[in-house]
Coordinates of C-alpha atoms and ligand atoms in Angstrom, one line a residue:
M1269 CA 12.3 8.6 -14.0
R1270 CA 8.7 7.2 -13.8
I1271 CA 7.6 6.2 -10.3
L1272 CA 4.5 4.0 -10.0
S1273 CA 2.6 2.5 -7.1
G1274 CA -0.9 1.2 -6.5
I1275 CA -3.1 0.4 -3.5
Q1276 CA -6.1 -1.8 -3.3
P1277 CA -9.5 -0.4 -2.3
S1278 CA -10.1 -3.5 -0.2
G1279 CA -10.9 -1.4 3.0
R1280 CA -9.5 1.7 4.6
P1281 CA -5.7 2.2 4.5
H1282 CA -3.8 1.4 7.6
I1283 CA -0.5 2.7 8.9
G1284 CA 1.3 -0.3 7.3
N1285 CA 0.1 1.0 3.9
Y1286 CA 1.0 4.6 4.9
F1287 CA 4.7 4.0 6.0
G1288 CA 5.3 1.0 3.6
M1289 CA 4.0 2.7 0.4
M1290 CA 2.0 5.9 0.6
E1291 CA 4.5 8.1 2.4
P1292 CA 7.6 6.9 0.5
A1293 CA 5.7 7.2 -2.8
M1294 CA 4.6 10.8 -2.0
Q1295 CA 8.2 11.7 -1.2
L1296 CA 9.1 10.6 -4.7
Q1297 CA 6.5 13.0 -6.2
N1298 CA 9.3 15.6 -6.2
E1299 CA 11.9 13.4 -7.8
G1300 CA 10.3 12.2 -11.0
D1301 CA 7.1 11.6 -12.9
A1302 CA 4.8 10.0 -10.3
F1303 CA 1.9 7.7 -11.3
F1304 CA -0.3 6.4 -8.4
F1305 CA -3.5 4.4 -8.9
I1306 CA -6.3 2.8 -7.0
A1307 CA -6.2 -0.9 -7.8
D1308 CA -9.9 -1.8 -8.1
Y1309 CA -9.4 -4.7 -10.6
H1310 CA -7.1 -6.3 -8.0
S1311 CA -9.6 -5.9 -5.2
L1312 CA -12.2 -7.9 -7.1
T1313 CA -10.3 -10.9 -5.7
S1314 CA -11.6 -10.0 -2.3
T1315 CA -14.4 -7.4 -2.5
H1316 CA -17.6 -8.8 -4.1
D1317 CA -20.2 -6.1 -3.2
P1318 CA -20.4 -3.4 -5.9
A1319 CA -21.6 -0.7 -3.6
V1320 CA -18.8 -1.5 -1.1
L1321 CA -16.2 -1.4 -3.9
R1322 CA -17.5 2.0 -5.2
Q1323 CA -17.5 3.4 -1.6
N1324 CA -14.0 2.0 -1.0
V1325 CA -12.6 3.6 -4.1
R1326 CA -14.1 7.0 -3.2
D1327 CA -12.8 6.8 0.4
L1328 CA -9.3 5.7 -0.7
A1329 CA -9.1 8.5 -3.2
I1330 CA -10.0 11.0 -0.4
D1331 CA -7.6 9.3 2.1
F1332 CA -4.6 9.4 -0.3
L1333 CA -5.3 13.1 -1.3
A1334 CA -5.7 14.0 2.4
C1335 CA -2.4 12.3 3.2
G1336 CA -0.6 14.6 0.8
L1337 CA -0.8 13.1 -2.7
D1338 CA -0.4 16.2 -4.9
P1339 CA -2.4 16.0 -8.2
E1340 CA -0.3 18.9 -9.5
K1341 CA 2.8 16.7 -9.3
A1342 CA 1.4 13.1 -9.5
T1343 CA -1.0 11.4 -11.9
F1344 CA -3.7 9.7 -9.8
W1345 CA -6.4 7.4 -11.3
R1346 CA -8.7 4.5 -10.8
Q1347 CA -7.2 1.4 -12.4
S1348 CA -10.3 0.3 -14.2
D1349 CA -10.4 3.6 -16.0
V1350 CA -7.4 2.4 -18.0
P1351 CA -8.8 -1.0 -19.3
E1352 CA -5.7 -1.3 -21.7
V1353 CA -4.0 -2.9 -18.7
T1354 CA -6.2 -6.0 -18.9
E1355 CA -5.3 -6.5 -22.6
L1356 CA -1.6 -6.3 -21.6
T1357 CA -2.3 -8.8 -18.8
W1358 CA -3.4 -11.4 -21.3
I1359 CA -0.4 -10.8 -23.6
L1360 CA 2.0 -11.1 -20.6
S1361 CA 0.2 -14.2 -19.4
C1362 CA 1.3 -15.9 -22.5
V1363 CA 5.0 -15.4 -21.7
T1364 CA 4.6 -16.2 -17.9
P1365 CA 5.7 -19.6 -16.8
M1366 CA 3.3 -21.4 -14.5
G1367 CA 6.1 -22.1 -12.1
L1368 CA 6.8 -18.4 -11.5
L1369 CA 3.2 -17.9 -10.2
E1370 CA 3.2 -21.2 -8.3
R1371 CA 6.1 -20.0 -6.2
C1372 CA 4.3 -16.9 -5.0
V1373 CA 3.9 -17.0 -1.3
S1374 CA 1.1 -14.4 -1.1
Y1375 CA -1.3 -16.8 -3.0
K1376 CA -0.5 -19.7 -0.7
D1377 CA -0.8 -17.4 2.3
K1378 CA -4.3 -16.2 1.3
I1379 CA -5.5 -19.8 0.6
E1380 CA -4.2 -20.8 4.1
Q1381 CA -6.3 -17.9 5.5
G1382 CA -9.4 -19.6 4.0
I1383 CA -9.8 -17.4 1.0
K1384 CA -11.3 -19.5 -1.9
P1385 CA -8.7 -20.0 -4.7
S1386 CA -9.7 -18.2 -7.9
H1387 CA -7.9 -17.7 -11.2
G1388 CA -7.8 -14.0 -10.4
L1389 CA -6.1 -14.5 -7.1
F1390 CA -3.6 -16.9 -8.7
A1391 CA -2.9 -14.7 -11.7
Y1392 CA -2.8 -11.4 -9.7
P1393 CA 1.0 -10.9 -10.1
V1394 CA 0.5 -10.8 -13.9
L1395 CA -2.0 -8.0 -13.6
Q1396 CA 0.4 -6.3 -11.3
A1397 CA 3.2 -6.7 -13.9
A1398 CA 0.9 -5.2 -16.5
D1399 CA 0.1 -2.3 -14.2
I1400 CA 3.8 -1.5 -13.9
L1401 CA 5.0 -2.3 -17.4
I1402 CA 2.3 -0.5 -19.3
F1403 CA 3.6 2.8 -18.0
D1404 CA 7.4 2.2 -18.6
S1405 CA 7.8 2.5 -14.9
N1406 CA 11.4 2.6 -13.6
V1407 CA 10.8 2.7 -9.8
V1408 CA 8.1 1.0 -7.7
P1409 CA 7.9 2.0 -4.0
V1410 CA 6.4 -0.9 -2.1
G1411 CA 6.4 -2.6 1.3
K1412 CA 8.6 -5.7 1.7
D1413 CA 5.5 -8.0 1.3
Q1414 CA 5.5 -7.0 -2.4
K1415 CA 9.1 -7.8 -3.1
Q1416 CA 8.4 -11.2 -4.6
H1417 CA 5.7 -9.8 -6.9
L1418 CA 8.1 -7.1 -8.1
E1419 CA 10.6 -9.8 -9.0
V1420 CA 7.8 -11.5 -10.9
S1421 CA 7.2 -8.3 -12.8
R1422 CA 10.9 -8.0 -13.6
D1423 CA 11.0 -11.7 -14.8
I1424 CA 8.0 -11.2 -17.0
A1425 CA 9.4 -8.1 -18.6
M1426 CA 12.7 -9.9 -19.3
K1427 CA 10.9 -13.0 -20.7
F1428 CA 8.9 -10.7 -23.0
N1429 CA 12.0 -8.8 -24.1
D1430 CA 13.8 -12.1 -24.8
R1431 CA 11.0 -13.4 -27.0
Y1432 CA 10.0 -10.2 -28.8
G1433 CA 12.9 -7.8 -28.7
A1434 CA 15.4 -6.3 -26.3
D1435 CA 14.3 -3.1 -24.5
L1436 CA 10.6 -3.4 -25.6
L1437 CA 9.6 -3.3 -21.9
V1438 CA 11.3 -1.3 -19.2
V1439 CA 12.5 -3.6 -16.3
P1440 CA 11.4 -1.9 -13.1
E1441 CA 13.2 -1.6 -9.8
P1442 CA 11.5 -2.0 -6.4
R1443 CA 12.1 0.8 -3.9
I1444 CA 11.7 -0.7 -0.3
R1445 CA 12.5 1.6 2.6
E1446 CA 14.2 -0.7 5.1
T1447 CA 13.0 1.2 8.2
T1448 CA 9.4 0.7 7.4
A1449 CA 9.6 -2.4 5.1
T1450 CA 7.2 -4.4 7.4
V1451 CA 5.0 -2.4 9.8
P1452 CA 3.8 -4.8 12.6
G1453 CA 0.1 -5.0 13.4
L1454 CA -1.5 -5.1 16.8
D1455 CA -0.5 -8.8 17.3
G1456 CA 3.1 -8.3 15.9
R1457 CA 2.4 -10.0 12.6
K1458 CA 2.6 -7.9 9.4
M1459 CA -0.1 -5.3 9.7
S1460 CA -2.7 -6.5 7.2
K1461 CA -6.4 -6.2 6.6
S1462 CA -6.7 -9.9 6.2
Y1463 CA -5.2 -10.5 9.7
D1464 CA -7.6 -8.1 11.3
N1465 CA -4.7 -6.5 13.2
T1466 CA -4.7 -3.0 11.6
I1467 CA -4.6 0.5 12.9
N1468 CA -6.2 2.7 10.2
I1469 CA -4.9 6.1 9.3
F1470 CA -8.3 7.5 9.9
E1471 CA -10.0 5.5 12.6
E1472 CA -13.6 6.7 12.9
T1473 CA -13.2 8.3 16.4
K1474 CA -10.4 9.1 18.9
K1475 CA -12.0 6.6 21.2
K1476 CA -11.8 3.8 18.6
L1477 CA -8.2 4.6 18.0
R1478 CA -7.4 4.4 21.7
K1479 CA -9.3 1.1 22.0
K1480 CA -7.2 -0.3 19.2
I1481 CA -3.9 0.9 20.6
M1482 CA -4.7 -0.7 24.0
K1483 CA -4.9 -4.0 22.1
V1484 CA -1.2 -4.0 21.1
V1485 CA 0.2 -7.3 22.3
T1486 CA 2.8 -7.2 25.2
D1487 CA 4.3 -9.7 27.5
S1488 CA 3.3 -9.9 31.2
T1489 CA 6.2 -8.2 32.8
P1490 CA 4.9 -6.6 36.1
V1491 CA 4.6 -2.8 36.3
E1492 CA 7.6 -2.2 38.6
D1493 CA 10.0 -4.5 36.6
P1494 CA 12.4 -3.3 33.8
K1495 CA 11.1 -4.1 30.3
N1496 CA 12.9 -5.1 27.2
P1497 CA 12.4 -2.3 24.5
D1498 CA 14.0 -4.3 21.8
D1499 CA 11.1 -6.7 21.1
S1500 CA 8.3 -4.4 22.0
Y1501 CA 5.6 -3.8 19.3
I1502 CA 4.7 -0.6 21.2
L1503 CA 8.1 0.8 20.5
Q1504 CA 8.2 -0.5 16.9
L1505 CA 5.1 1.5 16.3
Y1506 CA 6.1 4.5 18.3
Q1507 CA 9.4 5.0 16.4
L1508 CA 7.3 5.4 13.2
F1509 CA 5.8 8.6 14.6
A1510 CA 8.1 10.0 17.3
D1511 CA 11.4 11.7 16.9
K1512 CA 14.7 10.1 18.0
E1513 CA 14.8 11.8 21.5
K1514 CA 11.2 10.7 22.3
V1515 CA 12.0 7.2 21.3
A1516 CA 15.2 7.2 23.3
E1517 CA 13.2 8.5 26.3
M1518 CA 10.7 5.7 26.0
E1519 CA 13.4 3.1 25.7
A1520 CA 15.2 4.4 28.8
S1521 CA 11.9 4.3 30.7
F1522 CA 11.3 0.7 29.6
R1523 CA 14.7 -0.3 31.0
A1524 CA 14.2 1.6 34.2
G1525 CA 10.9 -0.1 35.0
G1526 CA 8.2 1.4 37.2
Q1527 CA 5.6 2.0 34.4
G1528 CA 3.0 -0.5 33.1
Y1529 CA 2.5 -1.1 29.4
G1530 CA -0.8 0.9 29.5
Y1531 CA 1.2 4.1 30.2
Y1532 CA 3.3 3.6 27.0
K1533 CA 0.2 2.7 25.0
Q1534 CA -1.4 6.0 26.0
E1535 CA 1.7 7.8 24.8
L1536 CA 1.6 5.9 21.5
F1537 CA -2.1 6.6 21.1
E1538 CA -1.7 10.4 21.7
T1539 CA 1.3 10.5 19.3
I1540 CA -0.6 8.7 16.5
W1541 CA -3.7 10.9 17.0
E1542 CA -1.6 14.1 16.7
F1543 CA 0.4 12.9 13.8
F1544 CA -2.7 12.4 11.6
L1545 CA -4.7 15.4 12.8
P1546 CA -3.8 17.8 10.0
M1547 CA -4.6 15.0 7.4
R1548 CA -7.9 14.4 9.2
A1549 CA -8.8 18.1 8.8
R1550 CA -7.9 17.9 5.0
R1551 CA -10.0 14.8 4.7
E1552 CA -13.0 16.5 6.2
K1553 CA -12.8 19.2 3.6
L1554 CA -12.2 16.8 0.7
E1555 CA -15.2 14.7 1.7
K1556 CA -17.4 17.7 1.0
D1557 CA -15.9 18.3 -2.4
S1558 CA -16.7 15.3 -4.5
D1559 CA -16.5 17.3 -7.8
Y1560 CA -12.8 18.0 -7.0
V1561 CA -12.1 14.4 -6.2
D1562 CA -13.9 13.1 -9.3
G1563 CA -12.0 15.7 -11.4
V1564 CA -8.6 14.6 -10.1
L1565 CA -9.4 11.0 -11.0
E1566 CA -10.8 11.9 -14.4
E1567 CA -7.8 14.0 -15.4
G1568 CA -5.4 11.3 -14.0
A1569 CA -7.2 8.6 -16.1
K1570 CA -6.8 10.7 -19.3
K1571 CA -3.1 11.1 -18.8
A1572 CA -2.5 7.5 -17.7
R1573 CA -4.5 6.1 -20.5
A1574 CA -2.6 8.0 -23.2
K1575 CA 0.7 6.6 -21.9
A1576 CA -0.8 3.1 -21.6
R1577 CA -2.1 3.2 -25.2
E1578 CA 1.4 4.1 -26.4
V1579 CA 3.1 1.1 -24.6
L1580 CA 0.2 -1.3 -25.5
D1581 CA 0.5 -0.3 -29.2
R1582 CA 4.3 -1.0 -29.0
V1583 CA 3.5 -4.4 -27.5
R1584 CA 0.7 -5.3 -29.9
N1585 CA 3.0 -4.5 -32.8
A1586 CA 5.8 -6.6 -31.4
V1587 CA 3.7 -9.7 -30.9
G1588 CA 2.2 -9.5 -34.4
M1589 CA -1.2 -7.7 -34.0
Ligands
LIG2020 N1 2.4 -4.0 7.2 C1 2.9 -3.4 6.1 N2 4.1 -2.9 6.2 C2 4.7 -2.2 5.2 N3 4.1 -2.1 4.0 C3 2.8 -2.6 3.8 N4 2.0 -2.6 2.8 C4 0.9 -3.3 3.2 N5 1.0 -3.7 4.4 C5 2.2 -3.3 4.9 C6 2.2 -2.0 1.5 O1 1.1 -1.2 1.2 C7 1.0 -1.1 -0.3 C8 -0.5 -1.3 -0.7 O2 -0.9 -2.6 -0.3 P1 -2.1 -3.3 -1.0 O3 -3.1 -2.4 -1.5 O4 -1.6 -4.3 -2.0 O5 -2.6 -4.0 0.2 P2 -2.0 -5.2 0.9 O6 -0.5 -5.4 0.8 O7 -2.7 -6.3 0.4 O8 -2.4 -4.7 2.3 P3 -3.0 -5.7 3.3 O9 -3.6 -4.9 4.4 O10 -1.9 -6.7 3.6 O11 -4.2 -6.3 2.5 P4 -4.6 -7.8 2.4 O12 -4.7 -8.3 3.8 O13 -5.9 -7.7 1.6 O14 -3.5 -8.4 1.6 C9 1.9 -2.2 -0.8 O15 3.0 -1.5 -1.4 C10 2.3 -3.0 0.4 O16 3.6 -3.5 0.3

């Protein structure tokens, strides 16, 4: 079983990325042939400063390794080190109906947020399909926001196979973990860099993390009154980090009343800080060892590129090249 997942270097990863994709993907490292990449071609749709892009790629590589990506088990590379993927993108573009891309909500959402429409932003799901199909991927761990794009990848694979020959491309399956499918941000919407509502895995300082947690949106129930735990973003975030007993304790305390939201936010802050502390320590070490990080990405690119070449040759041959 080949497992594939990617993440954009469009800023520092947040806990939505962590629970939606990174952690489930790393669990799968032990169950099959794991392929993880840093999607720098994708981030050209939003990051236009070359120095920033380079720095983001480096930071993200360190972040992912610090969080537990194991290069002994998983192949890890920078997307643009495997340029074969762009050739496959063009070939797949020619079997992709316009309507399929026009229905993608993520494009419409980004335009509504004021991002200038570009062909890259519109055609992004085809590049994503190529990312997946070029490695004969079976399983793709993603957050729920990527479900539609995964369906596009499946449709494109089936269209290609219909036109050029059954079983030429593997049709991938998304793997979405229901409990963490959509992690809410500080304002309760999906946690997302473009909504500016993120809690990063590695906030610069403890003080900054606390300041962010204190911004989690709540209602205005007075301190002494009982509070409803069921629609609290504090609890939705807390249950990602705390064990069942701790969550039950907080829920009971909500119902009993007598504590203000600030009290629960402090508990959430301390729990998040503790949770990422060992990864923070690993990150500090990795930051000082750029040769190791470069070596991992280089080795990963070699391995990924060999597999990509094999599938691309199969595809080129099938289409008549
Ligand atoms: N809030 C989330 N809950 C669960 N999963 C999430 N993912 C992102 N946000 C959440 C998952 O993280 C993986 C990598 O995502 P990406 O690199 O494509 O970034 P993204 O989805 O574009 O993340 P953002 O913050 O929402 O960035 P912008 O605002 O630039 O679009 C994916 O598997 C995604 O599902």
